[in-house]
Amino acid sequence: MPADGREITALTSEVLKELSAVDSGPCLSLFQPTHRRHPENQEDPIRFRNLLKELEASLHQKYPAAESKELLEPFQALAQDADFWNHALEGLAVLGAPGFFRALRFSQPVDQLVVVADSFHTKPLRRFLQTADRYHVLSLSLHGIRLFEGNRRTLDEVDMSKRVPDSIGESSAEASADGDGGGAGMPLRHGLGGKGAEADNEADRYFRAVDRAVLEHYSRPSGLPLILAALPEHHHRFHEVSQNPFLIADGIRLNPESLSADKLREHAWQVVEPQYQARLETLHGEFEQAKARGTGSDVLAEVAEAAAAGRVATLMVEAGREIAGRLDVATGRIEKAELGAPDVDDMLDDLGELVTKMGGTVLVVPAERMELPTGLAATYRY
C-alpha cells in the first residue's frame, strides 16, 4: 500500500461484497481502459485526470466544494503516482466514498465511465468476477507447475501459494519428511529415474499433492473450472488421482512448457467456449419458458418490482447497455434520468446489485454472445 494510505488491491468477490456494503454516499465510480506497456501507458494518467474533471463537475451539482475536494483528494493523489501507472493492466476501477477508497486493476478492458450515485457502479466488476467465461489453467510437468487465470481475451499467471509443491522432487522430499516414503527409511527418488511401480507411485504422490493444494487454495475459493495442460501421458494419471470437482474432462494435451501464454490462452478458450455458450443457451431457454408461463420478464419496470420483492432467481444483463436513472430498492420503482446528474447510476447495475443481495444469480452477457433486446432478462422464483 502507498505511504499515503490509499489501498490498491486485486478484484475479488470479497472486495465486491465490501463495495456493496458501503451505504454512505456519495459513491464515486471511475472506470477506464489502461495499458501494460510503453508508450501506450503514457496516455493513461492523462485520461484519468480528464475523467476526474467529469467527476468533479458532477459532484459540484449537488455537494459543497469542500466536501467534493475531500472526496477527490485520493483520486488526485493516484493521478500523481508514477509507480502505479507503470504497473497497469488492461482495466482500472477507482472507487471512493466518505472514508473509503479502492483502486482495482484487472486484466480485462472496461468501457470508460464515471458515475456519482448513492452506491458504487459494479456491473463491469461483476462481469469480470463471474465464472461464466473465466477459468484456471494448470500447467503441469514433473519439473514444475504453474497456474493461470484467464478468459477469452487474457491469461495471467497466478502467484501461487508456497504450500503447492513446485516439482516432483519437492513433493517427494515432503512425503519422506512426513513418513510417506513408501517403506521404512526408504528415500524417494527425485525425478522419475526409477521404473515400474515405484516410479508410478512417486508420480501419483506428486499429482495428489498438487491436486489437493490447487483445490484448497484456488479452485474451491474461486469456483472456476480447471483445465489441465500437460503431456498426454500425464492426463490419465492426474485425472485418476484428482479429487477436484472443478477439473474439466477435456484439457490441453500438449507440453505446456513449449507454449507461449497467448497460445495457452487460445487452447484453453477452445476448451471453455463450448461450455460457456451452452450455459448461456440453457439460461436463455429457461428464460423463454419462464416468460411464457408468466414467471419471467424482460421489462425493466416489472423486473425491478420483482427484484425488490426477492422474486428474481436469475438475471441476465447486457454488458455494454446502460439505462440511466434511479431505482428504489425498497419498492422497485424506477425513474429515468441523465447519467451525468448526481445520484444517478445505470439501473441495470443497481438491479444486478439488488438481485445479488436478495440471493439471486446475475450474469453479465456480452451483446455478441446473446441478444437481449431490452438489455435484461429475468427468471423468477415464483
PDB file of C-alpha atoms in Angstrom, residues 48-285:
ATOM      1  CA  PHE A  48      -7.552   9.622 -15.760  1.00  0.00           C
ATOM      2  CA  ARG A  49      -7.170  13.329 -14.928  1.00  0.00           C
ATOM      3  CA  ASN A  50      -9.720  14.224 -17.596  1.00  0.00           C
ATOM      4  CA  LEU A  51     -12.174  11.759 -16.048  1.00  0.00           C
ATOM      5  CA  LEU A  52     -11.569  13.362 -12.657  1.00  0.00           C
ATOM      6  CA  LYS A  53     -12.794  16.659 -14.111  1.00  0.00           C
ATOM      7  CA  GLU A  54     -16.038  14.927 -15.065  1.00  0.00           C
ATOM      8  CA  LEU A  55     -16.398  13.518 -11.544  1.00  0.00           C
ATOM      9  CA  GLU A  56     -15.787  16.957 -10.067  1.00  0.00           C
ATOM     10  CA  ALA A  57     -18.375  18.587 -12.354  1.00  0.00           C
ATOM     11  CA  SER A  58     -20.983  16.013 -11.334  1.00  0.00           C
ATOM     12  CA  LEU A  59     -20.203  16.411  -7.632  1.00  0.00           C
ATOM     13  CA  HIS A  60     -20.467  20.205  -7.787  1.00  0.00           C
ATOM     14  CA  GLN A  61     -24.070  19.941  -8.979  1.00  0.00           C
ATOM     15  CA  LYS A  62     -25.138  18.782  -5.506  1.00  0.00           C
ATOM     16  CA  TYR A  63     -22.285  18.870  -2.990  1.00  0.00           C
ATOM     17  CA  PRO A  64     -20.301  21.758  -1.481  1.00  0.00           C
ATOM     18  CA  ALA A  65     -16.831  22.476  -2.847  1.00  0.00           C
ATOM     19  CA  ALA A  66     -15.140  21.493   0.431  1.00  0.00           C
ATOM     20  CA  GLU A  67     -16.825  18.077   0.532  1.00  0.00           C
ATOM     21  CA  SER A  68     -16.070  17.477  -3.142  1.00  0.00           C
ATOM     22  CA  LYS A  69     -12.418  18.404  -2.621  1.00  0.00           C
ATOM     23  CA  GLU A  70     -12.057  15.901   0.239  1.00  0.00           C
ATOM     24  CA  LEU A  71     -13.654  13.103  -1.758  1.00  0.00           C
ATOM     25  CA  LEU A  72     -11.406  13.755  -4.756  1.00  0.00           C
ATOM     26  CA  GLU A  73      -8.119  14.014  -2.826  1.00  0.00           C
ATOM     27  CA  PRO A  74      -7.221  10.274  -3.026  1.00  0.00           C
ATOM     28  CA  PHE A  75      -8.126  10.280  -6.734  1.00  0.00           C
ATOM     29  CA  GLN A  76      -5.810  13.248  -7.291  1.00  0.00           C
ATOM     30  CA  ALA A  77      -3.022  11.520  -5.351  1.00  0.00           C
ATOM     31  CA  LEU A  78      -3.396   8.423  -7.506  1.00  0.00           C
ATOM     32  CA  ALA A  79      -3.072  10.556 -10.630  1.00  0.00           C
ATOM     33  CA  GLN A  80       0.412  11.562  -9.439  1.00  0.00           C
ATOM     34  CA  ASP A  81       1.541   8.041  -8.516  1.00  0.00           C
ATOM     35  CA  ALA A  82       4.012   7.207 -11.318  1.00  0.00           C
ATOM     36  CA  ASP A  83       4.708   3.716  -9.982  1.00  0.00           C
ATOM     37  CA  PHE A  84       1.002   2.837 -10.115  1.00  0.00           C
ATOM     38  CA  TRP A  85       0.684   3.895 -13.750  1.00  0.00           C
ATOM     39  CA  ASN A  86       3.840   1.997 -14.699  1.00  0.00           C
ATOM     40  CA  HIS A  87       2.261  -1.260 -13.493  1.00  0.00           C
ATOM     41  CA  ALA A  88      -1.165  -1.012 -15.107  1.00  0.00           C
ATOM     42  CA  LEU A  89      -3.097  -3.905 -16.628  1.00  0.00           C
ATOM     43  CA  GLU A  90      -5.951  -3.685 -19.170  1.00  0.00           C
ATOM     44  CA  GLY A  91      -8.616  -2.236 -16.907  1.00  0.00           C
ATOM     45  CA  LEU A  92      -8.903   0.129 -13.966  1.00  0.00           C
ATOM     46  CA  ALA A  93     -11.690   0.859 -11.492  1.00  0.00           C
ATOM     47  CA  VAL A  94     -11.245   3.571  -8.875  1.00  0.00           C
ATOM     48  CA  LEU A  95     -13.975   3.880  -6.266  1.00  0.00           C
ATOM     49  CA  GLY A  96     -14.295   6.376  -3.447  1.00  0.00           C
ATOM     50  CA  ALA A  97     -16.793   7.421  -0.792  1.00  0.00           C
ATOM     51  CA  PRO A  98     -16.517   9.217   2.563  1.00  0.00           C
ATOM     52  CA  GLY A  99     -13.804   7.318   4.452  1.00  0.00           C
ATOM     53  CA  PHE A 100     -13.402   4.743   1.687  1.00  0.00           C
ATOM     54  CA  PHE A 101     -11.114   4.382  -1.343  1.00  0.00           C
ATOM     55  CA  ARG A 102     -10.127   1.476  -3.575  1.00  0.00           C
ATOM     56  CA  ALA A 103      -8.153   1.277  -6.804  1.00  0.00           C
ATOM     57  CA  LEU A 104      -8.612  -2.021  -8.632  1.00  0.00           C
ATOM     58  CA  ARG A 105      -6.525  -3.265 -11.541  1.00  0.00           C
ATOM     59  CA  PHE A 106      -7.644  -6.216 -13.639  1.00  0.00           C
ATOM     60  CA  SER A 107      -6.681  -7.907 -16.880  1.00  0.00           C
ATOM     61  CA  GLN A 108      -9.775  -7.091 -18.908  1.00  0.00           C
ATOM     62  CA  PRO A 109     -10.627  -3.889 -20.769  1.00  0.00           C
ATOM     63  CA  VAL A 110     -13.540  -1.790 -19.496  1.00  0.00           C
ATOM     64  CA  ASP A 111     -15.596   0.964 -21.040  1.00  0.00           C
ATOM     65  CA  GLN A 112     -14.741   4.466 -19.902  1.00  0.00           C
ATOM     66  CA  LEU A 113     -17.315   5.698 -17.373  1.00  0.00           C
ATOM     67  CA  VAL A 114     -17.708   7.995 -14.360  1.00  0.00           C
ATOM     68  CA  VAL A 115     -20.698   7.825 -12.016  1.00  0.00           C
ATOM     69  CA  VAL A 116     -21.674   9.700  -8.850  1.00  0.00           C
ATOM     70  CA  ALA A 117     -24.524   7.905  -7.084  1.00  0.00           C
ATOM     71  CA  ASP A 118     -25.786   6.532  -3.781  1.00  0.00           C
ATOM     72  CA  SER A 119     -23.936   3.269  -4.416  1.00  0.00           C
ATOM     73  CA  PHE A 120     -20.947   2.134  -6.455  1.00  0.00           C
ATOM     74  CA  HIS A 121     -21.262   1.133 -10.100  1.00  0.00           C
ATOM     75  CA  THR A 122     -20.230  -2.532 -10.082  1.00  0.00           C
ATOM     76  CA  LYS A 123     -21.575  -4.141 -13.280  1.00  0.00           C
ATOM     77  CA  PRO A 124     -18.141  -4.253 -15.012  1.00  0.00           C
ATOM     78  CA  LEU A 125     -16.685  -5.813 -11.865  1.00  0.00           C
ATOM     79  CA  ARG A 126     -19.438  -8.422 -11.697  1.00  0.00           C
ATOM     80  CA  ARG A 127     -18.790  -9.334 -15.302  1.00  0.00           C
ATOM     81  CA  PHE A 128     -15.111  -9.814 -14.577  1.00  0.00           C
ATOM     82  CA  LEU A 129     -15.735 -11.931 -11.473  1.00  0.00           C
ATOM     83  CA  GLN A 130     -18.484 -14.168 -12.824  1.00  0.00           C
ATOM     84  CA  THR A 131     -17.354 -17.697 -13.588  1.00  0.00           C
ATOM     85  CA  ALA A 132     -19.222 -17.934 -16.898  1.00  0.00           C
ATOM     86  CA  ASP A 133     -16.199 -17.252 -19.089  1.00  0.00           C
ATOM     87  CA  ARG A 134     -13.314 -17.422 -16.596  1.00  0.00           C
ATOM     88  CA  TYR A 135     -11.144 -20.426 -15.909  1.00  0.00           C
ATOM     89  CA  HIS A 136      -7.898 -21.684 -14.414  1.00  0.00           C
ATOM     90  CA  VAL A 137      -5.207 -23.486 -16.393  1.00  0.00           C
ATOM     91  CA  LEU A 138      -2.898 -25.823 -14.504  1.00  0.00           C
ATOM     92  CA  SER A 139       0.366 -26.176 -16.424  1.00  0.00           C
ATOM     93  CA  LEU A 140       1.763 -29.457 -15.118  1.00  0.00           C
ATOM     94  CA  SER A 141       5.017 -31.278 -15.658  1.00  0.00           C
ATOM     95  CA  LEU A 142       7.270 -33.380 -13.442  1.00  0.00           C
ATOM     96  CA  HIS A 143       9.664 -30.446 -13.261  1.00  0.00           C
ATOM     97  CA  GLY A 144       7.205 -27.826 -12.069  1.00  0.00           C
ATOM     98  CA  ILE A 145       3.709 -26.387 -12.132  1.00  0.00           C
ATOM     99  CA  ARG A 146       2.224 -23.014 -12.982  1.00  0.00           C
ATOM    100  CA  LEU A 147      -1.320 -21.777 -12.570  1.00  0.00           C
ATOM    101  CA  PHE A 148      -3.025 -19.244 -14.833  1.00  0.00           C
ATOM    102  CA  GLU A 149      -6.342 -17.428 -14.666  1.00  0.00           C
ATOM    103  CA  GLY A 150      -7.971 -16.218 -17.848  1.00  0.00           C
ATOM    104  CA  ASN A 151     -10.975 -15.548 -20.020  1.00  0.00           C
ATOM    105  CA  ARG A 152     -11.445 -15.388 -23.762  1.00  0.00           C
ATOM    106  CA  ARG A 153      -9.221 -12.303 -24.053  1.00  0.00           C
ATOM    107  CA  THR A 154      -6.484 -12.595 -21.450  1.00  0.00           C
ATOM    108  CA  LEU A 155      -4.436 -15.106 -19.469  1.00  0.00           C
ATOM    109  CA  ASP A 156      -2.360 -14.118 -16.440  1.00  0.00           C
ATOM    110  CA  GLU A 157      -0.155 -16.222 -14.214  1.00  0.00           C
ATOM    111  CA  VAL A 158      -1.280 -16.632 -10.609  1.00  0.00           C
ATOM    112  CA  ASP A 159       1.216 -16.071  -7.815  1.00  0.00           C
ATOM    113  CA  MET A 160       0.900 -19.497  -6.223  1.00  0.00           C
ATOM    114  CA  SER A 161       0.966 -20.383  -2.556  1.00  0.00           C
ATOM    115  CA  LYS A 162       4.223 -21.845  -1.252  1.00  0.00           C
ATOM    116  CA  ARG A 163       2.163 -24.771   0.029  1.00  0.00           C
ATOM    117  CA  VAL A 164       1.856 -26.021  -3.540  1.00  0.00           C
ATOM    118  CA  PRO A 165       4.744 -28.392  -4.436  1.00  0.00           C
ATOM    119  CA  ASP A 166       6.606 -26.933  -7.403  1.00  0.00           C
ATOM    120  CA  SER A 167       8.255 -30.151  -8.591  1.00  0.00           C
ATOM    121  CA  ILE A 168       8.188 -33.909  -8.071  1.00  0.00           C
ATOM    122  CA  GLY A 169      11.421 -33.542  -6.103  1.00  0.00           C
ATOM    123  CA  GLU A 170       9.820 -31.198  -3.582  1.00  0.00           C
ATOM    124  CA  SER A 171       6.769 -33.429  -3.289  1.00  0.00           C
ATOM    125  CA  SER A 172       8.966 -36.471  -2.694  1.00  0.00           C
ATOM    126  CA  ALA A 173      11.030 -34.679  -0.058  1.00  0.00           C
ATOM    127  CA  GLU A 174       7.870 -33.608   1.782  1.00  0.00           C
ATOM    128  CA  ALA A 175       6.486 -37.141   1.610  1.00  0.00           C
ATOM    129  CA  SER A 176       9.712 -38.545   3.078  1.00  0.00           C
ATOM    130  CA  ALA A 177       9.669 -35.973   5.871  1.00  0.00           C
ATOM    131  CA  ASP A 178       6.078 -36.925   6.669  1.00  0.00           C
ATOM    132  CA  GLY A 179       6.938 -40.614   6.788  1.00  0.00           C
ATOM    133  CA  ASP A 180       5.187 -41.385   3.492  1.00  0.00           C
ATOM    134  CA  GLY A 181       8.284 -42.668   1.782  1.00  0.00           C
ATOM    135  CA  GLY A 182       6.880 -45.919   0.514  1.00  0.00           C
ATOM    136  CA  GLY A 183       8.831 -48.034   3.010  1.00  0.00           C
ATOM    137  CA  ALA A 184      10.632 -47.804   6.341  1.00  0.00           C
ATOM    138  CA  GLY A 185      13.522 -45.388   5.955  1.00  0.00           C
ATOM    139  CA  MET A 186      13.447 -45.616   2.141  1.00  0.00           C
ATOM    140  CA  PRO A 187      14.009 -42.213   0.494  1.00  0.00           C
ATOM    141  CA  LEU A 188      12.056 -41.366  -2.642  1.00  0.00           C
ATOM    142  CA  ARG A 189      13.931 -40.780  -5.855  1.00  0.00           C
ATOM    143  CA  HIS A 190      13.835 -37.238  -7.195  1.00  0.00           C
ATOM    144  CA  GLY A 191      12.572 -37.290 -10.757  1.00  0.00           C
ATOM    145  CA  LEU A 192      11.239 -40.464 -12.286  1.00  0.00           C
ATOM    146  CA  GLY A 193      14.538 -42.254 -12.546  1.00  0.00           C
ATOM    147  CA  GLY A 194      13.060 -45.496 -11.237  1.00  0.00           C
ATOM    148  CA  LYS A 195      10.977 -47.995 -13.130  1.00  0.00           C
ATOM    149  CA  GLY A 196       7.668 -49.706 -12.710  1.00  0.00           C
ATOM    150  CA  ALA A 197       5.515 -49.402  -9.615  1.00  0.00           C
ATOM    151  CA  GLU A 198       7.967 -47.226  -7.662  1.00  0.00           C
ATOM    152  CA  ALA A 199       8.053 -44.563 -10.368  1.00  0.00           C
ATOM    153  CA  ASP A 200       4.277 -44.732 -10.791  1.00  0.00           C
ATOM    154  CA  ASN A 201       3.724 -44.318  -7.054  1.00  0.00           C
ATOM    155  CA  GLU A 202       6.059 -41.346  -6.934  1.00  0.00           C
ATOM    156  CA  ALA A 203       4.199 -39.620  -9.776  1.00  0.00           C
ATOM    157  CA  ASP A 204       0.864 -40.363  -8.098  1.00  0.00           C
ATOM    158  CA  ARG A 205       2.041 -38.804  -4.832  1.00  0.00           C
ATOM    159  CA  TYR A 206       3.190 -35.708  -6.659  1.00  0.00           C
ATOM    160  CA  PHE A 207      -0.043 -35.366  -8.618  1.00  0.00           C
ATOM    161  CA  ARG A 208      -2.140 -35.885  -5.471  1.00  0.00           C
ATOM    162  CA  ALA A 209      -0.195 -33.193  -3.618  1.00  0.00           C
ATOM    163  CA  VAL A 210      -0.657 -30.751  -6.485  1.00  0.00           C
ATOM    164  CA  ASP A 211      -4.344 -31.621  -6.790  1.00  0.00           C
ATOM    165  CA  ARG A 212      -5.014 -31.096  -3.066  1.00  0.00           C
ATOM    166  CA  ALA A 213      -3.201 -27.767  -2.965  1.00  0.00           C
ATOM    167  CA  VAL A 214      -4.840 -26.364  -6.100  1.00  0.00           C
ATOM    168  CA  LEU A 215      -8.302 -27.427  -4.891  1.00  0.00           C
ATOM    169  CA  GLU A 216      -7.829 -25.931  -1.424  1.00  0.00           C
ATOM    170  CA  HIS A 217      -6.175 -22.644  -2.345  1.00  0.00           C
ATOM    171  CA  TYR A 218      -7.573 -21.838  -5.796  1.00  0.00           C
ATOM    172  CA  SER A 219     -10.403 -23.966  -7.243  1.00  0.00           C
ATOM    173  CA  ARG A 220     -12.702 -24.109  -4.232  1.00  0.00           C
ATOM    174  CA  PRO A 221     -12.375 -20.396  -3.262  1.00  0.00           C
ATOM    175  CA  SER A 222     -12.917 -19.195  -6.846  1.00  0.00           C
ATOM    176  CA  GLY A 223     -15.326 -21.810  -8.208  1.00  0.00           C
ATOM    177  CA  LEU A 224     -13.555 -21.586 -11.571  1.00  0.00           C
ATOM    178  CA  PRO A 225     -13.281 -24.548 -13.934  1.00  0.00           C
ATOM    179  CA  LEU A 226      -9.781 -26.040 -14.082  1.00  0.00           C
ATOM    180  CA  ILE A 227      -8.138 -27.023 -17.364  1.00  0.00           C
ATOM    181  CA  LEU A 228      -5.156 -29.347 -17.228  1.00  0.00           C
ATOM    182  CA  ALA A 229      -2.331 -28.568 -19.650  1.00  0.00           C
ATOM    183  CA  ALA A 230       0.137 -31.451 -19.682  1.00  0.00           C
ATOM    184  CA  LEU A 231       1.712 -34.120 -21.833  1.00  0.00           C
ATOM    185  CA  PRO A 232      -0.817 -36.768 -22.960  1.00  0.00           C
ATOM    186  CA  GLU A 233       0.690 -39.453 -20.724  1.00  0.00           C
ATOM    187  CA  HIS A 234       0.126 -37.297 -17.610  1.00  0.00           C
ATOM    188  CA  HIS A 235      -3.536 -36.556 -18.270  1.00  0.00           C
ATOM    189  CA  HIS A 236      -4.891 -40.014 -17.453  1.00  0.00           C
ATOM    190  CA  ARG A 237      -2.845 -40.348 -14.258  1.00  0.00           C
ATOM    191  CA  PHE A 238      -3.723 -36.885 -12.951  1.00  0.00           C
ATOM    192  CA  HIS A 239      -7.447 -37.377 -13.630  1.00  0.00           C
ATOM    193  CA  GLU A 240      -7.312 -40.776 -11.882  1.00  0.00           C
ATOM    194  CA  VAL A 241      -5.948 -39.333  -8.639  1.00  0.00           C
ATOM    195  CA  SER A 242      -7.704 -35.936  -8.726  1.00  0.00           C
ATOM    196  CA  GLN A 243     -10.443 -35.119  -6.225  1.00  0.00           C
ATOM    197  CA  ASN A 244     -11.063 -31.684  -7.743  1.00  0.00           C
ATOM    198  CA  PRO A 245     -14.720 -31.372  -8.879  1.00  0.00           C
ATOM    199  CA  PHE A 246     -13.804 -28.288 -10.925  1.00  0.00           C
ATOM    200  CA  LEU A 247     -11.383 -30.221 -13.170  1.00  0.00           C
ATOM    201  CA  ILE A 248     -12.693 -30.320 -16.755  1.00  0.00           C
ATOM    202  CA  ALA A 249     -12.606 -33.684 -18.514  1.00  0.00           C
ATOM    203  CA  ASP A 250     -11.171 -32.127 -21.664  1.00  0.00           C
ATOM    204  CA  GLY A 251      -7.796 -30.478 -21.465  1.00  0.00           C
ATOM    205  CA  ILE A 252      -4.736 -29.351 -23.353  1.00  0.00           C
ATOM    206  CA  ARG A 253      -2.727 -32.438 -24.300  1.00  0.00           C
ATOM    207  CA  LEU A 254       0.495 -30.664 -25.172  1.00  0.00           C
ATOM    208  CA  ASN A 255       3.719 -29.867 -23.393  1.00  0.00           C
ATOM    209  CA  PRO A 256       2.750 -26.589 -21.675  1.00  0.00           C
ATOM    210  CA  GLU A 257       6.389 -25.557 -21.378  1.00  0.00           C
ATOM    211  CA  SER A 258       6.520 -25.295 -25.167  1.00  0.00           C
ATOM    212  CA  LEU A 259       3.520 -22.918 -25.376  1.00  0.00           C
ATOM    213  CA  SER A 260       3.545 -19.150 -25.081  1.00  0.00           C
ATOM    214  CA  ALA A 261       0.958 -17.593 -22.765  1.00  0.00           C
ATOM    215  CA  ASP A 262      -1.053 -16.447 -25.779  1.00  0.00           C
ATOM    216  CA  LYS A 263      -1.061 -19.934 -27.337  1.00  0.00           C
ATOM    217  CA  LEU A 264      -2.025 -21.426 -23.976  1.00  0.00           C
ATOM    218  CA  ARG A 265      -4.954 -18.978 -23.809  1.00  0.00           C
ATOM    219  CA  GLU A 266      -6.077 -19.937 -27.318  1.00  0.00           C
ATOM    220  CA  HIS A 267      -6.072 -23.645 -26.473  1.00  0.00           C
ATOM    221  CA  ALA A 268      -7.825 -23.023 -23.145  1.00  0.00           C
ATOM    222  CA  TRP A 269     -10.598 -20.967 -24.726  1.00  0.00           C
ATOM    223  CA  GLN A 270     -11.215 -23.743 -27.249  1.00  0.00           C
ATOM    224  CA  VAL A 271     -11.951 -25.971 -24.247  1.00  0.00           C
ATOM    225  CA  VAL A 272     -14.081 -23.446 -22.335  1.00  0.00           C
ATOM    226  CA  GLU A 273     -16.040 -21.736 -25.118  1.00  0.00           C
ATOM    227  CA  PRO A 274     -18.454 -24.605 -25.914  1.00  0.00           C
ATOM    228  CA  GLN A 275     -19.371 -24.927 -22.222  1.00  0.00           C
ATOM    229  CA  TYR A 276     -19.754 -21.161 -21.864  1.00  0.00           C
ATOM    230  CA  GLN A 277     -22.028 -20.889 -24.885  1.00  0.00           C
ATOM    231  CA  ALA A 278     -24.029 -23.932 -23.805  1.00  0.00           C
ATOM    232  CA  ARG A 279     -24.649 -22.362 -20.395  1.00  0.00           C
ATOM    233  CA  LEU A 280     -25.870 -19.123 -21.979  1.00  0.00           C
ATOM    234  CA  GLU A 281     -28.197 -21.017 -24.314  1.00  0.00           C
ATOM    235  CA  THR A 282     -29.578 -23.048 -21.416  1.00  0.00           C
ATOM    236  CA  LEU A 283     -30.261 -19.908 -19.375  1.00  0.00           C
ATOM    237  CA  HIS A 284     -31.897 -18.200 -22.346  1.00  0.00           C
ATOM    238  CA  GLY A 285     -34.092 -21.243 -22.971  1.00  0.00           C
TER     239      GLY A 285
END
